[in-house]
XYZ file of C-alpha atoms in Angstrom:
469
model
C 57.220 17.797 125.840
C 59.215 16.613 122.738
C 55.674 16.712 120.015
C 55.221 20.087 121.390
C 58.811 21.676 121.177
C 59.687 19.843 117.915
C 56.994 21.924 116.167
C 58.438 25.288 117.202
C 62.379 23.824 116.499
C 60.983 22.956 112.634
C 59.053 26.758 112.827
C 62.382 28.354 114.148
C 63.997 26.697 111.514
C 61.733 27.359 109.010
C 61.946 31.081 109.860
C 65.634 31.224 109.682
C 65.911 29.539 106.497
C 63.209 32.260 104.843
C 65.134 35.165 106.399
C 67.915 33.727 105.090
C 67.029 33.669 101.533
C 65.179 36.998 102.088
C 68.594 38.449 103.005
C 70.267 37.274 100.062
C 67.238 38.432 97.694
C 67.401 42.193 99.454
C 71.512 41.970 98.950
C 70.911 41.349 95.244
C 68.598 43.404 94.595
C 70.063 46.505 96.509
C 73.713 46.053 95.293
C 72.780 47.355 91.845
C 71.248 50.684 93.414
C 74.068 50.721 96.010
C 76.835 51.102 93.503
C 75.242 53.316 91.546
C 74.339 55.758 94.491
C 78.265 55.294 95.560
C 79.242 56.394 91.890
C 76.800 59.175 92.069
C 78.411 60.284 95.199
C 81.978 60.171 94.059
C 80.911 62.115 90.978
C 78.797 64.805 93.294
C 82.164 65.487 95.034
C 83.973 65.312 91.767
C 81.828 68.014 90.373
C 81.528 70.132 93.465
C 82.473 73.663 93.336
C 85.593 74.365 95.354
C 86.338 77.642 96.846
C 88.689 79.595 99.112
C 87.250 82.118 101.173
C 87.777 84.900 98.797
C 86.318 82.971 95.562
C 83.448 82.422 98.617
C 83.270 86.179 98.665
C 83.975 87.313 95.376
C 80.718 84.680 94.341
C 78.216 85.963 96.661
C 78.976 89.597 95.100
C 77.751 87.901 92.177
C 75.129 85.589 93.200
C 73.740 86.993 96.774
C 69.921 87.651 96.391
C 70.633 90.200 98.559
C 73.117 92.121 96.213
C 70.779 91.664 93.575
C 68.101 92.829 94.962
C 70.417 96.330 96.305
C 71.109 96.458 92.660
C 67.696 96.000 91.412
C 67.202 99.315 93.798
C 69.669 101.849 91.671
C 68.131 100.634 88.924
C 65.167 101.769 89.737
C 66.554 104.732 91.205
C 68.146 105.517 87.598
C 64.940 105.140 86.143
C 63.156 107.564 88.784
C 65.761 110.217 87.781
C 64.152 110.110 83.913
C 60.903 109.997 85.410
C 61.258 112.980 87.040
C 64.060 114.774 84.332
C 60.764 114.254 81.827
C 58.066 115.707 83.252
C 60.484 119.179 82.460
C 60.408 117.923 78.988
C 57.814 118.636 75.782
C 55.086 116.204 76.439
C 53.091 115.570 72.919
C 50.154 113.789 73.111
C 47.248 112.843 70.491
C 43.329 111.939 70.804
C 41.000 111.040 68.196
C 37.471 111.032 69.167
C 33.980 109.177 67.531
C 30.723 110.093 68.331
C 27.730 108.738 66.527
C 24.377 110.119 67.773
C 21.495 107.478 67.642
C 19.165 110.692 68.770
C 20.493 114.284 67.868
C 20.123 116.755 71.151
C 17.261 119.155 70.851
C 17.213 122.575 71.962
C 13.960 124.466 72.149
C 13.768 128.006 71.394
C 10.973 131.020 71.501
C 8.768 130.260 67.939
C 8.409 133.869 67.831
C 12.442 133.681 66.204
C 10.316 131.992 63.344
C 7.178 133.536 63.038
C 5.983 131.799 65.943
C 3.275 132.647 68.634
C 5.087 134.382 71.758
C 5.463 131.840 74.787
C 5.476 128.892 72.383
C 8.566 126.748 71.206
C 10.085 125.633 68.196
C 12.182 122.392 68.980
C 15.574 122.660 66.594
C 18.201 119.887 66.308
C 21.516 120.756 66.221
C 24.453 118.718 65.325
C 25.651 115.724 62.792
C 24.892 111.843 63.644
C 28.657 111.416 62.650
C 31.644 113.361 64.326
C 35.252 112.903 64.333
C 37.607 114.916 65.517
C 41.747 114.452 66.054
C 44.265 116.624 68.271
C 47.329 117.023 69.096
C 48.483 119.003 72.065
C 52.174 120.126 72.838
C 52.984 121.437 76.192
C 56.117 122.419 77.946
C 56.821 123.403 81.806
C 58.035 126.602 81.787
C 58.661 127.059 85.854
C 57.676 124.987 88.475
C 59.790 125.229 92.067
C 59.301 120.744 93.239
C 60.232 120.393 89.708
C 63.744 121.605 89.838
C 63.797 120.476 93.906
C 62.680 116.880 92.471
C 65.506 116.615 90.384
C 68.183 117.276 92.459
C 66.083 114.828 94.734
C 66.394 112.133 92.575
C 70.072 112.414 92.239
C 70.520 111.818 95.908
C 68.043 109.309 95.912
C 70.439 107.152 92.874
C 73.564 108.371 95.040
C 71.438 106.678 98.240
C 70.686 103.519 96.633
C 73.984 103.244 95.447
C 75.758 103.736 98.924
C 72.761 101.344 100.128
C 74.547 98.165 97.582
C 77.770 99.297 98.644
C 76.765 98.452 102.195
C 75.113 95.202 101.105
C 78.204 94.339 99.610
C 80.312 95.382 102.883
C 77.601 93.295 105.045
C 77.669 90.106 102.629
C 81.506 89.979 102.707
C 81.193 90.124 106.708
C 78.371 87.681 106.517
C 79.547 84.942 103.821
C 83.571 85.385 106.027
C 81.577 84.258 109.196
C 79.906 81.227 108.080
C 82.665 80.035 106.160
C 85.001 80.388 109.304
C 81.928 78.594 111.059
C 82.126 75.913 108.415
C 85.282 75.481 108.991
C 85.313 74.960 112.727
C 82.739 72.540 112.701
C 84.560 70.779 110.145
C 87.981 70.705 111.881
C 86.341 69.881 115.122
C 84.328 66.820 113.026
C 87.890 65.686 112.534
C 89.459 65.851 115.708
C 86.712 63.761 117.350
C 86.935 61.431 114.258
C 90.902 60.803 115.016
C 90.385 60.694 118.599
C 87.858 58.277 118.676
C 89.836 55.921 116.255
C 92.896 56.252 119.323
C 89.991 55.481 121.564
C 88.711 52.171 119.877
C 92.410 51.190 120.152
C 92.823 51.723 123.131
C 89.250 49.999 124.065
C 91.096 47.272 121.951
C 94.014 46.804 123.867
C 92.138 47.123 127.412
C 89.785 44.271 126.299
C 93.111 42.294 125.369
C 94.688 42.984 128.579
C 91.359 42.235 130.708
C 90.952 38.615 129.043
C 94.797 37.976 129.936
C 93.115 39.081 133.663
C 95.468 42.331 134.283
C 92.810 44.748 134.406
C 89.226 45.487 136.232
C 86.261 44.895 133.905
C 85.713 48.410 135.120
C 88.270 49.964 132.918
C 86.660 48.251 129.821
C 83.041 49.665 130.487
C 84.680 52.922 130.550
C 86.175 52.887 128.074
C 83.231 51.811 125.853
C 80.855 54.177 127.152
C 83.113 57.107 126.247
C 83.351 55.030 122.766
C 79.478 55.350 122.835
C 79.409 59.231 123.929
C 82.390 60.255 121.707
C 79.620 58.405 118.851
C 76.791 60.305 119.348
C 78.946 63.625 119.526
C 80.681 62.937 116.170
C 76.537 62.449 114.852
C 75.501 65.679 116.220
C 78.935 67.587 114.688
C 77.846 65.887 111.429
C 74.603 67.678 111.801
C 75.660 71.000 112.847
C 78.127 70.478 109.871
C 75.377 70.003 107.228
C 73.340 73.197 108.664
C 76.170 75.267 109.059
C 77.375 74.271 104.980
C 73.486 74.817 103.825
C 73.651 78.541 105.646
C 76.988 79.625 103.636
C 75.270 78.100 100.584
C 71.965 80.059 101.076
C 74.574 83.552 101.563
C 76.392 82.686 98.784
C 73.251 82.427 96.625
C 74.365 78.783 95.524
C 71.806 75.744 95.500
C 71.899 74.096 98.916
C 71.262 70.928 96.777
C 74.488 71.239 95.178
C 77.594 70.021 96.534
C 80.177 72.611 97.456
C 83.559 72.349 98.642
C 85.786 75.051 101.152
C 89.763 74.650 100.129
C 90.796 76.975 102.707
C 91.505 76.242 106.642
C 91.070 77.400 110.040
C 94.829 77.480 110.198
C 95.778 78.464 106.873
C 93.727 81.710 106.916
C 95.628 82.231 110.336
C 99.256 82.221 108.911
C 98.050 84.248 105.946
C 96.410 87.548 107.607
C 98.412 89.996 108.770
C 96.351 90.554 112.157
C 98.930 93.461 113.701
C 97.863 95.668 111.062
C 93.985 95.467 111.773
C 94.668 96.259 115.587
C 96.246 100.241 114.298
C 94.351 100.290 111.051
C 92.890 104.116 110.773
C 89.081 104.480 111.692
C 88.131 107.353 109.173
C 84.961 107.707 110.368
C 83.388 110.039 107.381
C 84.370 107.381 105.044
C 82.223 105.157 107.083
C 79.134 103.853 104.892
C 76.546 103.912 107.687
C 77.173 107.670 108.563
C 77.613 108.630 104.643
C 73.837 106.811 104.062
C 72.303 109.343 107.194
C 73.896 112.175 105.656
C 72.375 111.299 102.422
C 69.232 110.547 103.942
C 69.334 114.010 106.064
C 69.787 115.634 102.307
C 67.115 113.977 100.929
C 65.046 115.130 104.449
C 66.074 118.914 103.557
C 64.931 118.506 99.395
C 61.562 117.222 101.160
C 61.348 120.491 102.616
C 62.464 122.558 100.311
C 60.041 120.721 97.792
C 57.378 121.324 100.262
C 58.119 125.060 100.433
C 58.242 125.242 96.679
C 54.330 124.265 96.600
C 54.198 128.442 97.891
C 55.625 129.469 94.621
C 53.600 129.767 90.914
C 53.383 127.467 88.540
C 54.060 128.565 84.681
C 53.259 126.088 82.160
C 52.130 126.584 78.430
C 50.564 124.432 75.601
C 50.241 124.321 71.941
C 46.432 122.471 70.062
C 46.145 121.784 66.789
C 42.430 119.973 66.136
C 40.683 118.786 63.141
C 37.363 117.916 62.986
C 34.567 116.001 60.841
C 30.722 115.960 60.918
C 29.137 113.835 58.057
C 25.787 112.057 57.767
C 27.746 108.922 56.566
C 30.956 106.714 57.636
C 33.409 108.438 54.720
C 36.068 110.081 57.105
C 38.277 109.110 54.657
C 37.169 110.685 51.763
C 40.014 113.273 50.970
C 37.317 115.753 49.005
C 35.481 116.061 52.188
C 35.831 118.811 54.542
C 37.380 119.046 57.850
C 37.746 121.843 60.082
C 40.865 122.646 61.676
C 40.988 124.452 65.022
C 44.393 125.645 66.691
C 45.177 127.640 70.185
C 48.096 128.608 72.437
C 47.570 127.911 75.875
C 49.665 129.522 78.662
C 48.712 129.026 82.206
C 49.956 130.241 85.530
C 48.591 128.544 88.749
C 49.453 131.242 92.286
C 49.093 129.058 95.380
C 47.440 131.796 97.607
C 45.565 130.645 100.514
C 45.228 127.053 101.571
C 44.295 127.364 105.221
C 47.295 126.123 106.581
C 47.463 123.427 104.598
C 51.172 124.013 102.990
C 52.427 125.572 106.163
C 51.634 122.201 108.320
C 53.016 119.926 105.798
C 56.396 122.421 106.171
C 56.415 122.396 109.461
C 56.195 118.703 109.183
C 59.132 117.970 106.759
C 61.016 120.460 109.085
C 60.848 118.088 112.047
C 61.290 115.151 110.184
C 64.944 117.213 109.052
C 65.923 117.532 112.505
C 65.206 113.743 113.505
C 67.462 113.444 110.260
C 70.080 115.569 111.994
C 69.479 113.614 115.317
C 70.148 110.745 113.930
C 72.985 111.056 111.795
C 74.501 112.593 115.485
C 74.068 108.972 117.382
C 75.044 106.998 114.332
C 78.229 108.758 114.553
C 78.895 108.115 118.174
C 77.351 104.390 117.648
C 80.155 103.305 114.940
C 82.884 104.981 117.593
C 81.269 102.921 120.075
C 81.290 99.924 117.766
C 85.065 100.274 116.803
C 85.665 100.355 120.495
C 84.223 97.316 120.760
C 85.408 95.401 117.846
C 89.136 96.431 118.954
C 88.597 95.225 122.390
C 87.339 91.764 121.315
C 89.996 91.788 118.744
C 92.433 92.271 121.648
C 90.739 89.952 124.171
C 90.474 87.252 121.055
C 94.201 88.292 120.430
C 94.907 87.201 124.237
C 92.852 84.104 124.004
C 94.137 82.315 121.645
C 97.865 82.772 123.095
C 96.689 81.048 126.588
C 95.098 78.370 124.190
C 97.590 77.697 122.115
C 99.761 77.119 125.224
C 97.026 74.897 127.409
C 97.004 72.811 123.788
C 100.485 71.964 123.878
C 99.785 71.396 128.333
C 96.815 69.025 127.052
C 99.076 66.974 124.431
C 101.789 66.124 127.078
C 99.362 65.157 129.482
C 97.519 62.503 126.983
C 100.853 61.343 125.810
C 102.234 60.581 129.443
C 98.667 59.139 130.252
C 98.765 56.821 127.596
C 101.656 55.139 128.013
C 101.108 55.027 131.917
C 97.834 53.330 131.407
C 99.983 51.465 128.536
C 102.027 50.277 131.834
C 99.354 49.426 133.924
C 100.211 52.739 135.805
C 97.022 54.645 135.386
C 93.332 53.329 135.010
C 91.196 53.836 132.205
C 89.226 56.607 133.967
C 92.098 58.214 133.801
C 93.217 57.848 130.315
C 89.127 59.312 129.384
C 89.228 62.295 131.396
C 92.674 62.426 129.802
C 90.895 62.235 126.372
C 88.544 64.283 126.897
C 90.787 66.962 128.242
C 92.963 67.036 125.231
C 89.572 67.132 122.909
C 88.261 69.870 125.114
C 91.196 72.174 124.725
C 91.500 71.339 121.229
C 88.297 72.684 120.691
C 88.938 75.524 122.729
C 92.265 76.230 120.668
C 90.358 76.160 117.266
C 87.719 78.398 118.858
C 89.915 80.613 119.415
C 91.549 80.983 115.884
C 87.933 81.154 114.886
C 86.902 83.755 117.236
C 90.568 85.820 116.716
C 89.503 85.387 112.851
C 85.883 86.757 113.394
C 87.184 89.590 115.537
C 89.187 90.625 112.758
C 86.183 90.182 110.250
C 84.344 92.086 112.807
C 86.966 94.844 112.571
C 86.843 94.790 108.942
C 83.044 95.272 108.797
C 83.375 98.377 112.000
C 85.444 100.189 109.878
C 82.760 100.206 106.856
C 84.336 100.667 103.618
C-alpha cells in the first residue's frame, strides 16, 4: 500500500508546490493592472459629473435627443413658412439651350411652288446645324386663394411645432424628475441593506462566540447565516437594479451611459425642500394646458385644410415676363460679338377657372370637413381627459400624502422593536429567529418609508406634469 500511495503524496505535493508558484506569478503579474484599474476608478469618480436634480433637468433641456429633435421640428417649420411666403414672390429663372443638327429636318412641299410638275415634291431643308438660344422668364402670382390659405397655414404649423417642444420639454422634466427620484431610491435602499447587513455579521459574530462558550443552539447560528447569505444576494440584485436604473437617467439626460455621473441630491433632502401644501390647491387653468392648446392648434390647421381645399373653386391669376435671344450659325462662333442674334420678348398673363371637375373638389371638401369635426371631437375629450387626469394626480397626491404619514410612524414602531430585540437576544432573552424577522421587519418598513417619500415625490411630479405648463 505504501509504493502505491507514496506516488500520489509526491504528485499531491508536486501539485501544490506548482499552484503555489502559479499563485504568486498571477499576483505579480496582476498587481500592476490592479492598481492601475483602482487609480482609473478613483479618477472616473473624480471626474464624474455631479448634479442636483435641477442641474439633472436643466441638462436634459440641453442635451435630450428628444428636445433636439422637437427643435429640429420648428426649424423646419420656419423654413416651410419661406417655402410657402416664396412661391407669392417674383420667381426669375434662365435657360440656355444647344442644338446641333447632324441631319437638318426636311419638309416636302408641292414642286409646282417652283416650277414643278403638279403632284410631285420638292424636298426643302429648313433650319441651321448650329442653334443657341438664352431666356429669361420673370413671373409673379398675382391671385391664387391656397396661396394666401397656405400662409396663414404655415404660421400655425411653426406656432404647432413650437407648442409641440414646449411639451417635450414639460414631458422630459417629468421624465428625467422620475428616474432621478428612482435613482435615488435604489440607491438609499442599496445603503440600508449595506448597514444592516454589517449589524447582521455582528451579530452572526457574537452568536458564534456565544455558541462555542455553549449558551446557545447551533440553530440560532444557521439562522443567522442564512439571512447573512439572503441579505447577500439582495444587496447584488439592488446593485443591479442600481446600474440600470443610473444608465436610464443617463440615456434621458442625453449623457454617455459610459460616463460616470454623480446625483448630489437625496430622497430626503428634496423632501424638506418642496413645499408640497402648495401643489395640493395649485390652480388647474385648464386653457393654459399644453395638450388642449396643441388640439386647438391642430383643429385650426384642420379648418385652413378646408378652407385651402375650397380655395381650389376659385381662379387662378398669374402673369410672366420672356426676354429670348437666339443664334443660328453654320460654325461654333457664339461668341463672336459682330454676329447676329435675334432677340424675342412677350408678356404672358394667364388665368386658370376651375369649372367642372366631376366631383372631384367637392369630395375632397367634404373630406377635410369631417376630418374638422374629428378635430373638434377631439379637442372635446382631451379637455375632459386632463380634468380627469388632475383628478387623479390629486388623489394619488393625497393618498401618497397619507402614506407616507402611517410610514413614517410604523418606521419609528420598527426601530423600537429591533432595538428591544437586540439587546433581548443580547441577554439570551430572545432567539435568533427572532432577532431576523426582527431585521427584516425594520428593513421592510424602511423600504416602505423611503417608498413612500418617493412615491409622495412622484405624485407631486405627477401633479406638476397634469397641470401642463
Amino acid at each position: 500500500m505504501n509504493q502505491i500511495i507514496k506516488p500520489k503524496l509526491d504528485y499531491i505535493l508536486f501539485r501544490s508546490e506548482s499552484w503555489r508558484w502559479l499563485l504568486l506569478i498571477g499576483i505579480y503579474v496582476a498587481f500592476p493592472y490592479w492598481i492601475a484599474a483602482s487609480t482609473l476608478n478613483e479618477n472616473n469618480e473624480e471626474n464624474a459629473m455631479k448634479l442636483s436634480l435641477e442641474q439633472a433637468k436643466e441638462y436634459a433641456l440641453e442635451h435630450s435627443i428628444k428636445i433636439k429633435t422637437a427643435m429640429a421640428d420648428l426649424e423646419i417649420a420656419e423654413k416651410q413658412i419661406w417655402e410657402i411666403t416664396s412661391t407669392g414672390l417674383p420667381q426669375l429663372d434662365a435657360s440656355v439651350g444647344y442644338q446641333y443638327y447632324f441631319n437638318i429636318p426636311t419638309s416636302l412641299v408641292p414642286a409646282e411652288f417652283f416650277g414643278g410638275e403638279p403632284g410631285e415634291f420638292a424636298e426643302i431643308q429648313f433650319g441651321i446645324e448650329q442653334n443657341l438660344n438664352a431666356s429669361a422668364t420673370l413671373s409673379q402670382l398675382l391671385f391664387d386663394g391656397s396661396y394666401i390659405v397656405g400662409l396663414r397655414a404655415a404660421r400655425i404649423f411653426k406656432e404647432l411645432a413650437n407648442q409641440n417642444l414646449k411639451r417635450s420639454e414639460i414631458e422630459i422634466r417629468s421624465t428625467v424628475t422620475e428616474s432621478y427620484l428612482l435613482v435615488l431610491l435604489s440607491r438609499e435602499n442599496l445603503e440600508i441593506v449595506q448597514q444592516n447587513l454589517g449589524n447582521m455579521q455582528q451579530t452572526l459574530t457574537e452568536t458564534e462566540q456565544i455558541f462555542k462558550a455553549g449558551f446557545t443552539d447551533p440553530i440560532n447560528v444557521d439562522q443567522l447565516k442564512l439571512a447573512v447569505a439572503n441579505m447577500k444576494n439582495t444587496i447584488a440584485n439592488l446593485e443591479r437594479q442600481n446600474t440600470v436604473t443610473l444608465n436610464l437617467l443617463k440615456f434621458q439626460l442625453g449623457f454617455d451611459i459610459s460616463l460616470p455621473i454623480e446625483l448630489t441630491d437625496s430622497l430626503e433632502g428634496l423632501f424638506e425642500s418642496i413645499a408640497l401644501e402648495a401643489e395640493s390647491v395649485a390652480q388647474f387653468e385648464i386653457d393654459n394646458h399644453i395638450d388642449l392648446q396643441i388640439m386647438r392648434s391642430q383643429q385650426t390647421m384642420d379648418f385652413m385644410s378646408m378652407r385651402r381645399e375650397q380655395s381650389f373653386m376659385l381662379p387662378r391669376l398669374s402673369a410672366s415676363y420672356t426676354y429670348q435671344q437666339m443664334a443660328m450659325r453654320n460654325e461654333f462662333n457664339f461668341f463672336k460679338t459682330n454676329e447676329p442674334w435675334f432677340p424675342t420678348s412677350f408678356l404672358a398673363v394667364n388665368l386658370d377657372i376651375p369649372i367642372f371637375s366631376s366631383g372631384n373638389r367637392s369630395s375632397r371638401i367634404q373630406q377635410a370637413k369631417l376630418k374638422l369635426e374629428k378635430s373638434e371631437l377631439a379637442t372635446a375629450e382631451t379637455a375632459q381627459m386632463l380634468k380627469l387626469q388632475m383628478q387623479q394626480a390629486r388623489a394619488d397626491f393625497e393618498t401618497a400624502q397619507e402614506k407616507y404619514g402611517n410610514e413614517k410612524e410604523n418606521l419609528s414602531l420598527a426601530q423600537r422593536i429591533l432595538q428591544r430585540t437586540t439587546i433581548m437576544h443580547r441577554e439570551g432573552l430572545a432567539s435568533s429567529l427572532e432577532l431576523t424577522q426582527a431585521n427584516d421587519q425594520f428593513l421592510m418598513t424602511q423600504a416602505n418609508f423611503l417608498n413612500s417619500i418617493f412615491e409622495l415625490l412622484n405624485a407631486r411630479n405627477n401633479i406638476q406634469k397634469a397641470r401642463g405648463i
